[in-house]
Amino acid sequence: MSQDIYNFIFIGLSFGLYIFIAFTSRASSTKEYYTAGGGVSPFANGMATAADWMSAATFISMAGAVAISGYDASRFLMGWTGGFVLLTVLMVPYLRKFGKPTVPDFVGDRYYSKLARGVAVLCAIFICMTYIMGQMRGVGVVFSQLFGIKIQSGVLVGASIVFFYAGLGGMKGITYTQVAQYCVMAFSYTIPAIFIAIALTNNFVPQLGLIGDFTLDGAKIPFLEKVNNINTELGFSEYTSGELSKVNMFCITAALMCGTAGLPHVIVRFFTVKNVASVRKSACWTLLFISVIYLTAPAIGSFSRVNLITKLHNTSYANAPEWFKDFESTGQMAWVDKNEDGKIQYFGPGKSESNNNHVFVGGARPMYPADDAPAVQLKGIHGERLLANKADLTNPNELWFGNDIMVMANPYMGGLPKWVIALLMAGCIAAALSTAAGLLLVLSTSISHDLMKKIVKPDLSDKEEVNYARAASFIALAVAAYFGINPPSAFIAKTVAFAFGLAASSFFPTLLMGIFSKRVNKQGAVSGMLFGIVFTISYIVYFQFLGGTSQDYLFGITPEGIGFVGMIINFVVTYAVSLATPPPPLEIQQMVAEIHVPGTAVQAMGDDDAGVGGEGI
């Protein structure tokens, strides 16, 4: 059978399973739509949370980041893992005790203000939309490679599938679908890694292979030394050393960590279990399931780096492997024969007098002639796909590829069996779909429940509320699909990092101070959220869309890390404004104090909705 048939079988079976689960467990009430009825077991919720957590950025892009930048990519591993621990220790037990399943709901009641609730809804929309954009881009990349279609078409196909099962099943359907998706992701991530580890290091445990010896073709050299050597020989820095400044590295890691603790779609997952004891068990299971992927990613990234260079560098285009031409045809790899020797050559900035390795002038992405252009403009003399870009002749690098394809390309590069490649493709799609569905639900809930039900139209019936949620899902997916086609960054993990920055600068300080400080009031919370998120969005927009250059970075901090500065601004503004204005009502101060008393329950103001009631820790 061909690779395409294997792909169709594995993808078709997994889609059939997801849709079956979504249909059989579809929500029949607002409580099931928002929190799956609160009856999910800790084990199942741990799997579902892990699937929700491991997005396309984790599954597809994180290993690509490791492959490209080596040590510097550890910011993603440290930030996302540390953030989850922060979330489970500082946030979830108290939020669960408060009994409000959405972040705007907590903000609205804790800060006794419809304005605060409205600002929180606005922040949730910005955070979720930015996050979903990255997922839609990931879906588009995978579908593009699978079916040989343009990324734009892939994004539209993925958006349609997400709308079907997220809109139909609500949180109940999403939860059980995510359990199946986690299983697909775990197997599809680890099995190819085991095959490649055996091929490159003769060790079937990828993590041990990474710190073991490179043994391919009879060689025996420490694997990391091998990667360092090929990097430096080609003009890249050592793989195990970083290029990011310490300030920027710290800010990005801190923004990812604190942003994790403020992500609304992860917080709401802990309202799907019965009680706080189940929340703690569920968090332990989640950490265990996440570790399966996170401990494998560095090995996959490093293996990809070695495979890419050994298979392509100095290989004539005529003898290039077929998978390279497949990726070239979908625009995810490109080659420009700068020195006209017919060989593919891959070099780093160290081999250039201009200290860059741009294939195209200005570091642009590949652009192609129109499909109806004359044949001489479409194919080169070696049969390569010609480009419309002007080549950058100030450096010798001829190979361009998207960072996000490294995970997908790795099994092709390693020559793995077709069924393994098809399994990996199913896992890539599961990763993007699972997180997109969770985010979509939170986004639609913020609009239907926190905006419409709580602010605009309090007499909304349950049926009308769910209908509003489904309508909001459709509109949100349409917007996300547009930005998935025209992303703020071509690198999925970078786009997702913006979402974490927005969460860190808006929700994290507001939630933390709302839980641990009786003095913080509604004026402080509203001011802090607005200052934090407006500053962070402005910085990102300026440098991503309005032509800002790296020379203008504040203290050298890139847009991915600016959320940390926005968070500090939020903390300072919130506390200063709170001190300058009247303290919260006594009943609010009493409520905050009770959250920290074991065995007590909290009755939040306006606690008349479908959320899960407060309970003791």
Short mmCIF file of N, CA and C in Angstrom, two decimals, residues 455-580:
data_model
loop_
_atom_site.label_atom_id
_atom_site.label_comp_id
_atom_site.label_asym_id
_atom_site.label_seq_id
_atom_site.Cartn_x
_atom_site.Cartn_y
_atom_site.Cartn_z
N ILE A 455 -24.26 39.63 31.96
CA ILE A 455 -24.23 41.08 31.81
C ILE A 455 -25.36 41.60 30.92
N VAL A 456 -25.46 41.05 29.72
CA VAL A 456 -26.37 41.63 28.72
C VAL A 456 -27.81 41.18 28.90
N LYS A 457 -28.04 39.87 29.08
CA LYS A 457 -29.40 39.33 29.09
C LYS A 457 -29.55 38.27 30.19
N PRO A 458 -29.73 38.70 31.44
CA PRO A 458 -29.77 37.75 32.57
C PRO A 458 -30.90 36.72 32.49
N ASP A 459 -31.98 37.02 31.75
CA ASP A 459 -33.12 36.08 31.69
C ASP A 459 -32.95 35.02 30.60
N LEU A 460 -31.74 34.85 30.13
CA LEU A 460 -31.47 33.87 29.07
C LEU A 460 -31.79 32.46 29.55
N SER A 461 -32.53 31.67 28.75
CA SER A 461 -32.78 30.29 29.13
C SER A 461 -31.55 29.42 28.84
N ASP A 462 -31.54 28.19 29.42
CA ASP A 462 -30.40 27.29 29.19
C ASP A 462 -30.21 27.01 27.70
N LYS A 463 -31.34 26.77 27.02
CA LYS A 463 -31.26 26.44 25.60
C LYS A 463 -30.69 27.61 24.80
N GLU A 464 -31.17 28.82 25.12
CA GLU A 464 -30.68 30.00 24.41
C GLU A 464 -29.19 30.21 24.68
N GLU A 465 -28.78 29.93 25.92
CA GLU A 465 -27.38 30.12 26.29
C GLU A 465 -26.47 29.20 25.48
N VAL A 466 -26.89 27.93 25.36
CA VAL A 466 -26.08 26.98 24.58
C VAL A 466 -26.06 27.38 23.11
N ASN A 467 -27.22 27.88 22.61
CA ASN A 467 -27.24 28.33 21.21
C ASN A 467 -26.30 29.50 20.98
N TYR A 468 -26.26 30.43 21.95
CA TYR A 468 -25.32 31.54 21.84
C TYR A 468 -23.87 31.02 21.83
N ALA A 469 -23.62 30.01 22.66
CA ALA A 469 -22.27 29.44 22.73
C ALA A 469 -21.88 28.83 21.38
N ARG A 470 -22.82 28.13 20.75
CA ARG A 470 -22.50 27.50 19.45
C ARG A 470 -22.30 28.56 18.36
N ALA A 471 -23.12 29.62 18.42
CA ALA A 471 -22.94 30.70 17.44
C ALA A 471 -21.59 31.38 17.64
N ALA A 472 -21.23 31.59 18.92
CA ALA A 472 -19.93 32.22 19.21
C ALA A 472 -18.79 31.32 18.73
N SER A 473 -18.97 29.99 18.84
CA SER A 473 -17.94 29.06 18.37
C SER A 473 -17.71 29.23 16.87
N PHE A 474 -18.81 29.35 16.15
CA PHE A 474 -18.70 29.48 14.69
C PHE A 474 -17.95 30.76 14.31
N ILE A 475 -18.34 31.87 14.93
CA ILE A 475 -17.69 33.15 14.60
C ILE A 475 -16.22 33.11 15.00
N ALA A 476 -15.94 32.57 16.18
CA ALA A 476 -14.55 32.51 16.66
C ALA A 476 -13.69 31.65 15.73
N LEU A 477 -14.26 30.53 15.27
CA LEU A 477 -13.48 29.67 14.37
C LEU A 477 -13.22 30.34 13.03
N ALA A 478 -14.20 31.11 12.56
CA ALA A 478 -14.00 31.82 11.29
C ALA A 478 -12.86 32.82 11.42
N VAL A 479 -12.82 33.54 12.54
CA VAL A 479 -11.74 34.51 12.76
C VAL A 479 -10.41 33.78 12.92
N ALA A 480 -10.42 32.69 13.71
CA ALA A 480 -9.19 31.93 13.94
C ALA A 480 -8.67 31.33 12.64
N ALA A 481 -9.58 30.87 11.77
CA ALA A 481 -9.15 30.31 10.49
C ALA A 481 -8.48 31.38 9.64
N TYR A 482 -9.02 32.59 9.68
CA TYR A 482 -8.40 33.68 8.91
C TYR A 482 -6.97 33.91 9.38
N PHE A 483 -6.80 33.98 10.70
CA PHE A 483 -5.45 34.23 11.21
C PHE A 483 -4.58 32.96 11.16
N GLY A 484 -5.21 31.80 11.05
CA GLY A 484 -4.41 30.60 10.81
C GLY A 484 -3.82 30.62 9.41
N ILE A 485 -4.56 31.22 8.48
CA ILE A 485 -4.06 31.36 7.10
C ILE A 485 -3.07 32.52 7.00
N ASN A 486 -3.32 33.57 7.79
CA ASN A 486 -2.43 34.75 7.80
C ASN A 486 -1.91 34.94 9.22
N PRO A 487 -1.02 34.05 9.69
CA PRO A 487 -0.62 34.06 11.11
C PRO A 487 0.28 35.24 11.46
N PRO A 488 0.25 35.68 12.74
CA PRO A 488 1.16 36.73 13.18
C PRO A 488 2.60 36.26 13.19
N SER A 489 2.82 34.95 13.27
CA SER A 489 4.16 34.38 13.16
C SER A 489 4.04 33.04 12.44
N ALA A 490 5.00 32.75 11.55
CA ALA A 490 4.93 31.48 10.82
C ALA A 490 5.27 30.30 11.71
N PHE A 491 5.84 30.56 12.86
CA PHE A 491 6.26 29.52 13.78
C PHE A 491 5.17 29.33 14.83
N ILE A 492 4.56 28.12 14.88
CA ILE A 492 3.40 27.90 15.73
C ILE A 492 3.71 28.21 17.20
N ALA A 493 4.85 27.71 17.69
CA ALA A 493 5.18 27.91 19.10
C ALA A 493 5.31 29.40 19.43
N LYS A 494 5.76 30.19 18.47
CA LYS A 494 5.91 31.63 18.71
C LYS A 494 4.54 32.29 18.82
N THR A 495 3.61 31.90 17.95
CA THR A 495 2.25 32.44 18.02
C THR A 495 1.61 32.09 19.36
N VAL A 496 1.79 30.83 19.76
CA VAL A 496 1.22 30.39 21.03
C VAL A 496 1.87 31.12 22.19
N ALA A 497 3.18 31.40 22.09
CA ALA A 497 3.86 32.13 23.16
C ALA A 497 3.24 33.51 23.37
N PHE A 498 2.71 34.13 22.31
CA PHE A 498 2.03 35.41 22.48
C PHE A 498 0.80 35.24 23.37
N ALA A 499 0.07 34.14 23.17
CA ALA A 499 -1.12 33.89 23.99
C ALA A 499 -0.74 33.75 25.47
N PHE A 500 0.37 33.07 25.73
CA PHE A 500 0.82 32.92 27.11
C PHE A 500 1.21 34.27 27.70
N GLY A 501 1.83 35.12 26.88
CA GLY A 501 2.19 36.46 27.34
C GLY A 501 0.96 37.26 27.72
N LEU A 502 -0.09 37.14 26.91
CA LEU A 502 -1.33 37.86 27.21
C LEU A 502 -1.97 37.34 28.50
N ALA A 503 -1.93 36.02 28.69
CA ALA A 503 -2.49 35.45 29.92
C ALA A 503 -1.69 35.87 31.14
N ALA A 504 -0.35 35.90 31.00
CA ALA A 504 0.50 36.30 32.12
C ALA A 504 0.26 37.76 32.50
N SER A 505 0.03 38.60 31.51
CA SER A 505 -0.10 40.04 31.79
C SER A 505 -1.49 40.44 32.23
N SER A 506 -2.45 39.55 32.08
CA SER A 506 -3.83 39.92 32.44
C SER A 506 -4.38 39.06 33.58
N PHE A 507 -4.53 37.75 33.35
CA PHE A 507 -5.21 36.90 34.33
C PHE A 507 -4.35 36.50 35.53
N PHE A 508 -3.07 36.21 35.29
CA PHE A 508 -2.27 35.65 36.38
C PHE A 508 -2.24 36.57 37.61
N PRO A 509 -1.88 37.87 37.49
CA PRO A 509 -1.87 38.72 38.69
C PRO A 509 -3.26 38.88 39.30
N THR A 510 -4.28 38.98 38.43
CA THR A 510 -5.64 39.20 38.93
C THR A 510 -6.14 37.99 39.72
N LEU A 511 -5.85 36.80 39.21
CA LEU A 511 -6.26 35.58 39.92
C LEU A 511 -5.46 35.41 41.21
N LEU A 512 -4.15 35.61 41.12
CA LEU A 512 -3.30 35.38 42.28
C LEU A 512 -3.65 36.33 43.42
N MET A 513 -3.80 37.62 43.11
CA MET A 513 -4.12 38.58 44.16
C MET A 513 -5.57 38.41 44.63
N GLY A 514 -6.43 37.96 43.71
CA GLY A 514 -7.82 37.72 44.12
C GLY A 514 -7.92 36.58 45.12
N ILE A 515 -7.01 35.62 45.02
CA ILE A 515 -7.01 34.47 45.93
C ILE A 515 -6.31 34.79 47.25
N PHE A 516 -5.21 35.53 47.18
CA PHE A 516 -4.34 35.66 48.36
C PHE A 516 -4.38 37.04 49.03
N SER A 517 -5.05 38.03 48.45
CA SER A 517 -5.08 39.36 49.07
C SER A 517 -6.51 39.82 49.29
N LYS A 518 -6.82 40.20 50.55
CA LYS A 518 -8.15 40.72 50.85
C LYS A 518 -8.25 42.20 50.50
N ARG A 519 -7.10 42.85 50.29
CA ARG A 519 -7.10 44.30 50.09
C ARG A 519 -7.34 44.71 48.63
N VAL A 520 -7.06 43.83 47.70
CA VAL A 520 -7.20 44.19 46.29
C VAL A 520 -8.69 44.32 45.94
N ASN A 521 -9.03 45.44 45.30
CA ASN A 521 -10.45 45.72 45.03
C ASN A 521 -10.72 45.76 43.52
N LYS A 522 -11.98 46.08 43.19
CA LYS A 522 -12.38 46.04 41.78
C LYS A 522 -11.67 47.11 40.95
N GLN A 523 -11.45 48.30 41.53
CA GLN A 523 -10.76 49.35 40.77
C GLN A 523 -9.34 48.90 40.42
N GLY A 524 -8.68 48.27 41.37
CA GLY A 524 -7.31 47.81 41.12
C GLY A 524 -7.29 46.71 40.08
N ALA A 525 -8.22 45.74 40.19
CA ALA A 525 -8.23 44.60 39.26
C ALA A 525 -8.48 45.06 37.83
N VAL A 526 -9.47 45.93 37.65
CA VAL A 526 -9.80 46.41 36.30
C VAL A 526 -8.62 47.19 35.72
N SER A 527 -8.04 48.09 36.51
CA SER A 527 -6.91 48.89 36.02
C SER A 527 -5.73 48.00 35.67
N GLY A 528 -5.42 47.03 36.55
CA GLY A 528 -4.27 46.15 36.31
C GLY A 528 -4.42 45.33 35.05
N MET A 529 -5.61 44.73 34.87
CA MET A 529 -5.83 43.91 33.67
C MET A 529 -5.68 44.76 32.41
N LEU A 530 -6.28 45.95 32.43
CA LEU A 530 -6.23 46.79 31.23
C LEU A 530 -4.81 47.25 30.92
N PHE A 531 -4.10 47.73 31.95
CA PHE A 531 -2.73 48.19 31.71
C PHE A 531 -1.85 47.03 31.21
N GLY A 532 -1.99 45.87 31.86
CA GLY A 532 -1.14 44.72 31.51
C GLY A 532 -1.37 44.24 30.09
N ILE A 533 -2.62 44.02 29.73
CA ILE A 533 -2.88 43.42 28.41
C ILE A 533 -2.72 44.45 27.29
N VAL A 534 -3.07 45.71 27.54
CA VAL A 534 -2.90 46.73 26.49
C VAL A 534 -1.41 46.94 26.19
N PHE A 535 -0.59 46.99 27.24
CA PHE A 535 0.85 47.14 27.03
C PHE A 535 1.39 45.96 26.22
N THR A 536 1.00 44.75 26.61
CA THR A 536 1.55 43.55 25.96
C THR A 536 1.08 43.44 24.51
N ILE A 537 -0.20 43.67 24.27
CA ILE A 537 -0.71 43.61 22.89
C ILE A 537 -0.03 44.68 22.02
N SER A 538 0.12 45.88 22.55
CA SER A 538 0.73 46.96 21.77
C SER A 538 2.15 46.60 21.36
N TYR A 539 2.89 46.01 22.29
CA TYR A 539 4.28 45.63 22.01
C TYR A 539 4.32 44.56 20.92
N ILE A 540 3.46 43.55 21.05
CA ILE A 540 3.44 42.46 20.06
C ILE A 540 3.04 42.98 18.68
N VAL A 541 1.97 43.79 18.64
CA VAL A 541 1.49 44.30 17.36
C VAL A 541 2.55 45.17 16.69
N TYR A 542 3.22 46.00 17.48
CA TYR A 542 4.23 46.89 16.90
C TYR A 542 5.36 46.10 16.23
N PHE A 543 5.83 45.06 16.92
CA PHE A 543 6.98 44.33 16.38
C PHE A 543 6.59 43.24 15.37
N GLN A 544 5.35 42.80 15.40
CA GLN A 544 4.94 41.75 14.46
C GLN A 544 4.27 42.30 13.20
N PHE A 545 3.62 43.46 13.34
CA PHE A 545 2.83 43.96 12.21
C PHE A 545 3.21 45.35 11.72
N LEU A 546 3.83 46.15 12.59
CA LEU A 546 4.05 47.56 12.22
C LEU A 546 5.50 47.89 11.92
N GLY A 547 6.31 46.89 11.71
CA GLY A 547 7.68 47.12 11.24
C GLY A 547 8.71 47.40 12.30
N GLY A 548 8.40 47.16 13.58
CA GLY A 548 9.42 47.33 14.62
C GLY A 548 10.59 46.38 14.41
N THR A 549 11.80 46.83 14.72
CA THR A 549 12.99 45.99 14.52
C THR A 549 13.58 45.58 15.86
N SER A 550 14.44 44.59 15.82
CA SER A 550 15.03 44.06 17.05
C SER A 550 15.88 45.11 17.78
N GLN A 551 16.37 46.10 17.04
CA GLN A 551 17.17 47.15 17.68
C GLN A 551 16.33 47.99 18.65
N ASP A 552 15.00 47.94 18.46
CA ASP A 552 14.11 48.76 19.31
C ASP A 552 13.54 47.98 20.49
N TYR A 553 13.94 46.71 20.67
CA TYR A 553 13.39 45.91 21.77
C TYR A 553 13.67 46.57 23.12
N LEU A 554 12.69 46.55 24.01
CA LEU A 554 12.86 47.06 25.35
C LEU A 554 13.77 46.12 26.15
N PHE A 555 14.93 46.57 26.56
CA PHE A 555 15.93 45.76 27.27
C PHE A 555 16.28 44.47 26.51
N GLY A 556 16.09 44.48 25.21
CA GLY A 556 16.41 43.30 24.41
C GLY A 556 15.38 42.19 24.51
N ILE A 557 14.20 42.50 25.04
CA ILE A 557 13.16 41.47 25.24
C ILE A 557 12.31 41.34 23.98
N THR A 558 12.21 40.13 23.46
CA THR A 558 11.43 39.88 22.25
C THR A 558 9.92 39.85 22.60
N PRO A 559 9.05 39.94 21.59
CA PRO A 559 7.60 39.93 21.87
C PRO A 559 7.14 38.68 22.63
N GLU A 560 7.83 37.54 22.47
CA GLU A 560 7.42 36.34 23.20
C GLU A 560 7.59 36.50 24.71
N GLY A 561 8.53 37.35 25.13
CA GLY A 561 8.80 37.49 26.55
C GLY A 561 8.22 38.73 27.19
N ILE A 562 7.58 39.58 26.40
CA ILE A 562 7.13 40.87 26.94
C ILE A 562 5.96 40.70 27.90
N GLY A 563 5.29 39.56 27.86
CA GLY A 563 4.20 39.32 28.80
C GLY A 563 4.68 39.36 30.24
N PHE A 564 5.96 39.04 30.47
CA PHE A 564 6.49 39.11 31.84
C PHE A 564 6.50 40.56 32.32
N VAL A 565 6.92 41.48 31.45
CA VAL A 565 6.91 42.91 31.82
C VAL A 565 5.47 43.38 32.02
N GLY A 566 4.57 42.95 31.13
CA GLY A 566 3.16 43.30 31.27
C GLY A 566 2.60 42.79 32.60
N MET A 567 3.06 41.62 33.03
CA MET A 567 2.60 41.06 34.31
C MET A 567 3.07 41.94 35.48
N ILE A 568 4.32 42.39 35.44
CA ILE A 568 4.83 43.25 36.50
C ILE A 568 4.03 44.55 36.55
N ILE A 569 3.73 45.10 35.36
CA ILE A 569 2.92 46.33 35.31
C ILE A 569 1.56 46.08 35.94
N ASN A 570 0.96 44.94 35.63
CA ASN A 570 -0.35 44.60 36.19
C ASN A 570 -0.29 44.55 37.72
N PHE A 571 0.71 43.85 38.25
CA PHE A 571 0.86 43.74 39.71
C PHE A 571 0.96 45.13 40.34
N VAL A 572 1.84 45.97 39.79
CA VAL A 572 2.09 47.29 40.38
C VAL A 572 0.86 48.17 40.31
N VAL A 573 0.22 48.21 39.14
CA VAL A 573 -0.96 49.06 38.96
C VAL A 573 -2.11 48.59 39.86
N THR A 574 -2.33 47.27 39.88
CA THR A 574 -3.43 46.73 40.69
C THR A 574 -3.26 47.09 42.16
N TYR A 575 -2.06 46.89 42.66
CA TYR A 575 -1.84 47.14 44.10
C TYR A 575 -1.91 48.63 44.41
N ALA A 576 -1.30 49.46 43.54
CA ALA A 576 -1.28 50.90 43.79
C ALA A 576 -2.70 51.49 43.75
N VAL A 577 -3.47 51.09 42.75
CA VAL A 577 -4.84 51.61 42.64
C VAL A 577 -5.70 51.11 43.81
N SER A 578 -5.50 49.88 44.21
CA SER A 578 -6.28 49.34 45.33
C SER A 578 -5.99 50.09 46.62
N LEU A 579 -4.73 50.46 46.84
CA LEU A 579 -4.38 51.19 48.05
C LEU A 579 -4.96 52.61 48.04
N ALA A 580 -5.14 53.15 46.84
CA ALA A 580 -5.62 54.53 46.72
C ALA A 580 -7.15 54.62 46.70
#
